[in-house]
Coordinates of C-alpha atoms in Angstrom, one line a residue:
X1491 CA 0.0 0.0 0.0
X1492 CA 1.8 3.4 -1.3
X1493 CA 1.2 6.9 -1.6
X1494 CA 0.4 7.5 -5.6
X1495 CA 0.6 10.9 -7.8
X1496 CA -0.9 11.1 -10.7
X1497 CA -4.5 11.7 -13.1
X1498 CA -5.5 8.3 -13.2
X1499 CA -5.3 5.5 -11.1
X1500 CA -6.9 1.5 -12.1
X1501 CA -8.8 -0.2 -8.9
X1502 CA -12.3 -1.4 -8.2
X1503 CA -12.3 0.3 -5.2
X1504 CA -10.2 3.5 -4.5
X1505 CA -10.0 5.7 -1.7
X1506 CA -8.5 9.0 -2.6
X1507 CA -7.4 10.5 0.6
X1508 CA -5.9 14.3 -0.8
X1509 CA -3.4 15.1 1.3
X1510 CA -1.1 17.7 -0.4
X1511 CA -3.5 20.8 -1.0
X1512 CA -7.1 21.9 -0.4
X1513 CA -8.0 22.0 -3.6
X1514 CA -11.1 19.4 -3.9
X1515 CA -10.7 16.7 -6.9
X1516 CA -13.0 16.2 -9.5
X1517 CA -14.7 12.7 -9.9
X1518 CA -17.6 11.2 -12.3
X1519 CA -18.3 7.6 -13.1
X1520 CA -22.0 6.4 -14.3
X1521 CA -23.5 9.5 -14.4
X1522 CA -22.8 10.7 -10.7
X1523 CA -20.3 13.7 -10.4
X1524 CA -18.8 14.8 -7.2
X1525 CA -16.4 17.0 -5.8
X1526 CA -14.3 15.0 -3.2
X1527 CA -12.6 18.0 -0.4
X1528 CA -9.9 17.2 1.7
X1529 CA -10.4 14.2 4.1
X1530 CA -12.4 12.4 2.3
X1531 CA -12.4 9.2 0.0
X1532 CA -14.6 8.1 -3.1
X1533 CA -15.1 4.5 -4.2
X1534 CA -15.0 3.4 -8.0
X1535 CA -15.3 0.5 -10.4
X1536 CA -11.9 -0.3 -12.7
X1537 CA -14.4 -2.1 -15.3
X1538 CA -15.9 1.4 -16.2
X1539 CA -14.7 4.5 -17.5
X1540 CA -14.4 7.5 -15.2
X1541 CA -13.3 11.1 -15.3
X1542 CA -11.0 12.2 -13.1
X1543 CA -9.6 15.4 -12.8
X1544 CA -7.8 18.4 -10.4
X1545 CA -6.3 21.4 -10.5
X1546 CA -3.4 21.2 -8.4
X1547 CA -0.8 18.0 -7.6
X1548 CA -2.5 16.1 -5.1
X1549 CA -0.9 12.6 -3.1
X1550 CA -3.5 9.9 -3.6
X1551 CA -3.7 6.9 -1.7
X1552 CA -5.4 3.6 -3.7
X1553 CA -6.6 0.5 -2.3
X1554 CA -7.5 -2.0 -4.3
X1555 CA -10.6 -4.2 -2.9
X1556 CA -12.1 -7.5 -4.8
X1557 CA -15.8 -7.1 -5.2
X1558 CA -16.9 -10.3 -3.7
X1559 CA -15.0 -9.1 -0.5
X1560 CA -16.6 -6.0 -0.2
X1561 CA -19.8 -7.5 -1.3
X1562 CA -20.0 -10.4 1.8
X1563 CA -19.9 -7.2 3.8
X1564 CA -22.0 -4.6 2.5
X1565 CA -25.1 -5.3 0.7
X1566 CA -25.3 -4.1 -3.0
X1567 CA -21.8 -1.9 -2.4
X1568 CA -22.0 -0.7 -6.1
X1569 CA -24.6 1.6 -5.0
X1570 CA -22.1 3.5 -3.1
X1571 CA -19.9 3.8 -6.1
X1572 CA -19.3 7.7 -6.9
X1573 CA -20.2 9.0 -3.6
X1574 CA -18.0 10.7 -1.4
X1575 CA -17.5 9.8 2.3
X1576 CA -15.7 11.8 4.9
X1577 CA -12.6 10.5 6.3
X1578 CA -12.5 12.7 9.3
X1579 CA -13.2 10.9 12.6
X1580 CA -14.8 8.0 14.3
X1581 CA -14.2 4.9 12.9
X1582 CA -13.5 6.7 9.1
X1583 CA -10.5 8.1 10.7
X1584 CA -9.3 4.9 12.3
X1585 CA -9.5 3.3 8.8
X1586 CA -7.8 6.2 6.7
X1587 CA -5.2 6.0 9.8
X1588 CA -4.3 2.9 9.7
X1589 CA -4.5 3.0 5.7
X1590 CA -1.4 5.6 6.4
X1591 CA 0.8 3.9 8.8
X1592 CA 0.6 0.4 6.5
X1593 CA 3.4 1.7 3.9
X1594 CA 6.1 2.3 7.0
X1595 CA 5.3 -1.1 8.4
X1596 CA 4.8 -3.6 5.1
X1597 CA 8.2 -4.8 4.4
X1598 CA 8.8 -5.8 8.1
X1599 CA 5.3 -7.6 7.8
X1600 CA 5.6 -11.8 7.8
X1601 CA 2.7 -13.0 4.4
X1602 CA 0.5 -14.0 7.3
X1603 CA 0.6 -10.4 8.9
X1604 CA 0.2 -8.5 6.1
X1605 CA -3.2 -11.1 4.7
X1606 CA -4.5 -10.1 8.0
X1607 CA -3.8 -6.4 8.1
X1608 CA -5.5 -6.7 5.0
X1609 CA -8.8 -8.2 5.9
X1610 CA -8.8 -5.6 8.8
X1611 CA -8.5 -2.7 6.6
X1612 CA -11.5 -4.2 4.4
X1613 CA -13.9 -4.4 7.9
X1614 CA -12.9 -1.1 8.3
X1615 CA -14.0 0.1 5.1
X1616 CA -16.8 -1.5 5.7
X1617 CA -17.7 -0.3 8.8
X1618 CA -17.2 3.5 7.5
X1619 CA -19.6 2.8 5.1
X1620 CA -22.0 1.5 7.4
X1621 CA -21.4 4.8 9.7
X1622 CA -22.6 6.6 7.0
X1623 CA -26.6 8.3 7.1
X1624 CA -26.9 7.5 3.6
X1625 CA -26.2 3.4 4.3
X1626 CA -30.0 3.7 4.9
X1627 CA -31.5 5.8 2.6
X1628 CA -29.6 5.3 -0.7
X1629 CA -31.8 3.1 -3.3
X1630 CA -34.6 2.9 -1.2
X1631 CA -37.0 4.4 1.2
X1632 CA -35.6 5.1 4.2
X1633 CA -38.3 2.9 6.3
X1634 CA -37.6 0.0 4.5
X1635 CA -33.8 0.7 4.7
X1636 CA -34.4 0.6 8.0
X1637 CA -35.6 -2.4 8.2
X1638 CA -32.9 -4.0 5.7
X1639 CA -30.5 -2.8 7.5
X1640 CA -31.5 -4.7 11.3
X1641 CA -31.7 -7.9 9.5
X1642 CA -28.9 -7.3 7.4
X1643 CA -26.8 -6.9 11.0
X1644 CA -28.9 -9.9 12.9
X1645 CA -28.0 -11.9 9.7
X1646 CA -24.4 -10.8 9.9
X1647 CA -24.2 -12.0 13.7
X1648 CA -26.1 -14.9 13.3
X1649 CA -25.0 -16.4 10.0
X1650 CA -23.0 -19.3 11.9
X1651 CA -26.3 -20.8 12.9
X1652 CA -27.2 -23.7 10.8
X1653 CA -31.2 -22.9 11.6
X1654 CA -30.9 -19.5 9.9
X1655 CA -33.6 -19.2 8.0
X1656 CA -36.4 -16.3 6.7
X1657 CA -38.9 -17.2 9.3
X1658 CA -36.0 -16.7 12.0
X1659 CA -34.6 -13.9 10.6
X1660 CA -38.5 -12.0 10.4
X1661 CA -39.4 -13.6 13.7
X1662 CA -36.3 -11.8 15.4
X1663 CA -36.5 -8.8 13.7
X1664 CA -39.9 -7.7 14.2
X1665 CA -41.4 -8.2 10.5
X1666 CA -43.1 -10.9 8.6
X1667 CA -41.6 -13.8 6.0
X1668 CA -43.2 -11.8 3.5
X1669 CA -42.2 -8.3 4.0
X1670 CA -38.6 -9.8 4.6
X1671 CA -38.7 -11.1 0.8
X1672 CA -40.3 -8.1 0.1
X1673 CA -36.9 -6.4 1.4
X1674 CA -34.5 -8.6 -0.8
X1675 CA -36.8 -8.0 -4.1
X1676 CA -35.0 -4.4 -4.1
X1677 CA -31.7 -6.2 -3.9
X1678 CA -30.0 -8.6 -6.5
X1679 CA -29.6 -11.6 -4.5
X1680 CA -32.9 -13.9 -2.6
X1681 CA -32.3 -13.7 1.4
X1682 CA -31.0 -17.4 1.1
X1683 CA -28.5 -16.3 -1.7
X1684 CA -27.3 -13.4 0.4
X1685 CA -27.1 -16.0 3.7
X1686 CA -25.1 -18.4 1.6
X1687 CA -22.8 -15.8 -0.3
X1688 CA -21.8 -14.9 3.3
X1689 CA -21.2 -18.1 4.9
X1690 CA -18.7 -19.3 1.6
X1691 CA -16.5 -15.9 1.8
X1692 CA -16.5 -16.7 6.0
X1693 CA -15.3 -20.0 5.0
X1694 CA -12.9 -19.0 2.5
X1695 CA -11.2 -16.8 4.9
X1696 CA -10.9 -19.4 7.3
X1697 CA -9.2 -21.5 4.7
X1698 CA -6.9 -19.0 3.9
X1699 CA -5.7 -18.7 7.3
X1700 CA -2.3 -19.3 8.2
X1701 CA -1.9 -21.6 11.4
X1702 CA -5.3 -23.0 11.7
X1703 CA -5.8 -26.1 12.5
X1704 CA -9.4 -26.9 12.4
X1705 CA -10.4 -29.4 9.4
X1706 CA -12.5 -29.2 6.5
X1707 CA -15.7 -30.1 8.3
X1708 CA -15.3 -28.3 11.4
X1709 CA -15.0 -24.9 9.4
X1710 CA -18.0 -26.4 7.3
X1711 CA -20.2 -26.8 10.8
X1712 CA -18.9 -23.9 12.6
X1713 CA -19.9 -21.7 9.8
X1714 CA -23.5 -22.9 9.6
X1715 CA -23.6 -25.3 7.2
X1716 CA -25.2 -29.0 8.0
X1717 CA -23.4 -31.1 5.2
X1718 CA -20.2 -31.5 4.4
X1719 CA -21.0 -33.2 1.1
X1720 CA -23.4 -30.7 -0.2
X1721 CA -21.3 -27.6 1.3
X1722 CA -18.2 -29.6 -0.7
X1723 CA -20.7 -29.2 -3.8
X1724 CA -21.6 -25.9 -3.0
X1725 CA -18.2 -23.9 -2.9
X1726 CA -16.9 -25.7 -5.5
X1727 CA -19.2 -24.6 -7.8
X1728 CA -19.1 -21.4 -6.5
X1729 CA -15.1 -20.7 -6.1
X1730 CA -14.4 -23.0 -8.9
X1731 CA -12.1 -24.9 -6.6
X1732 CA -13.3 -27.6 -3.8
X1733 CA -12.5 -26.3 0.4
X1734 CA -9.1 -28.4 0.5
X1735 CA -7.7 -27.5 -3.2
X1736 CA -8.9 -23.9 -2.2
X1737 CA -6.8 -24.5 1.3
X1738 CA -3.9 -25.9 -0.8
X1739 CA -3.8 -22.8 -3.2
X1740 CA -3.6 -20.3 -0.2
X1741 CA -0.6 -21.8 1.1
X1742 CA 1.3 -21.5 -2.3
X1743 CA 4.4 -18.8 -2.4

């Protein structure tokens, strides 16, 4: 993670903290335009063109973000994409923080350090995201937001639970099975997708994980599936690789 200068910069996700001057930076990508000021950060997609633009030399600093890990922790996160978020404070600050300090500390980092420094900085994103008013408001009324929202975060806590399931979810949420699929209809994934999406990127980080010594099954079980079979089935076809040729491709130099 480096400081970079320059017009143009390729990532799906950027955060262009502008740090030199107080000059604000220009920024437009499918059809939203925006002005990003001083301490804050915008978030892009590589696969489309942009504009980008400013009038004095500013320091930018890029991270680089896969979709599908953005995506197990935000609902929808393209929604977000050519909006500006203020980096000042609370936990925005703590991310764009640490996001500074990484450069000074990467070459002394061991492989297994720096995957989990990364993971960290990705929940931290995340969770500046979340901080934001317009988490709730953007693509949707804001009551039903609302309501996406709590079970998005019961979800979240409770995805490890092999009897997770819409009437559970509704029941502890305070709406109705059909208002909750009501909910997801605005979205581009069914609740069970979403639930499932979640639970493979969980496992998949648990595979990747240097050290650990729990097996195949136990991550399968602790991460709410009930078959190891059909969950072997399941990420395969999804990942393209089965959990232990998956576990044997993380551990490659």
């Amino acid at each position: 993670m480096v400081p970079r200068r320059g017009r143009r910069r390729r990532a799906w996700c950027r955060h262009r903290h502008h740090l030199a001057c107080n000059e604000q930076v220009y920024f437009a990508q499918s059809g939203r335009e925006v002005y990003c000021k001083h301490g804050g950060y915008i978030i892009e997609r590589s696969h489309e063109p942009y504009e980008f633009s400013y009038n004095e030399r500013a320091d930018l600093w890029v991270m680089k973000v896969e979709a599908s890990a953005l995506g197990g922790r935000i609902r929808a996160p393209d929604r977000f994409c050519g909006m500006q978020f203020n980096a000042h404070g609370g936990i925005s600050g703590l991310f764009v923080d640490m996001l500074h300090h990484i450069p000074q500390r990467f070459e002394a980092m061991s492989e297994e350090a720096r995957e989990a420094v990364g993971l960290q900085l990705v929940d931290l994103l995340a969770l500046s995201i979340h901080s934001d008013d317009r988490t709730l408001t953007s693509g949707t009324s804001s009551v039903r937001a609302a309501h996406l929202s709590r079970v998005e975060h019961f979800v979240r806590a409770n995805f490890h639970r092999r009897e997770l399931d819409p009437d559970l979810a509704a029941r502890c949420c305070g709406i109705s099975v059909r208002y909750l699929h009501e909910l997801f209809r605005d979205t581009e994934r069914t609740f069970g997708q979403w639930v499932r999406d979640l639970r493979i990127e969980a496992v998949k980080a648990d595979l990747r994980a240097k050290g650990t010594k729990l097996s195949i099954a136990e991550i399968c079980f602790r991460r709410g599936f009930g078959d190891v079979a059909h969950f072997s089935r399941l990420f395969k076809q999804q990942v393209g690789y089965s959990p232990g040729e998956y576990r044997r491709q993380s551990v490659l130099p």
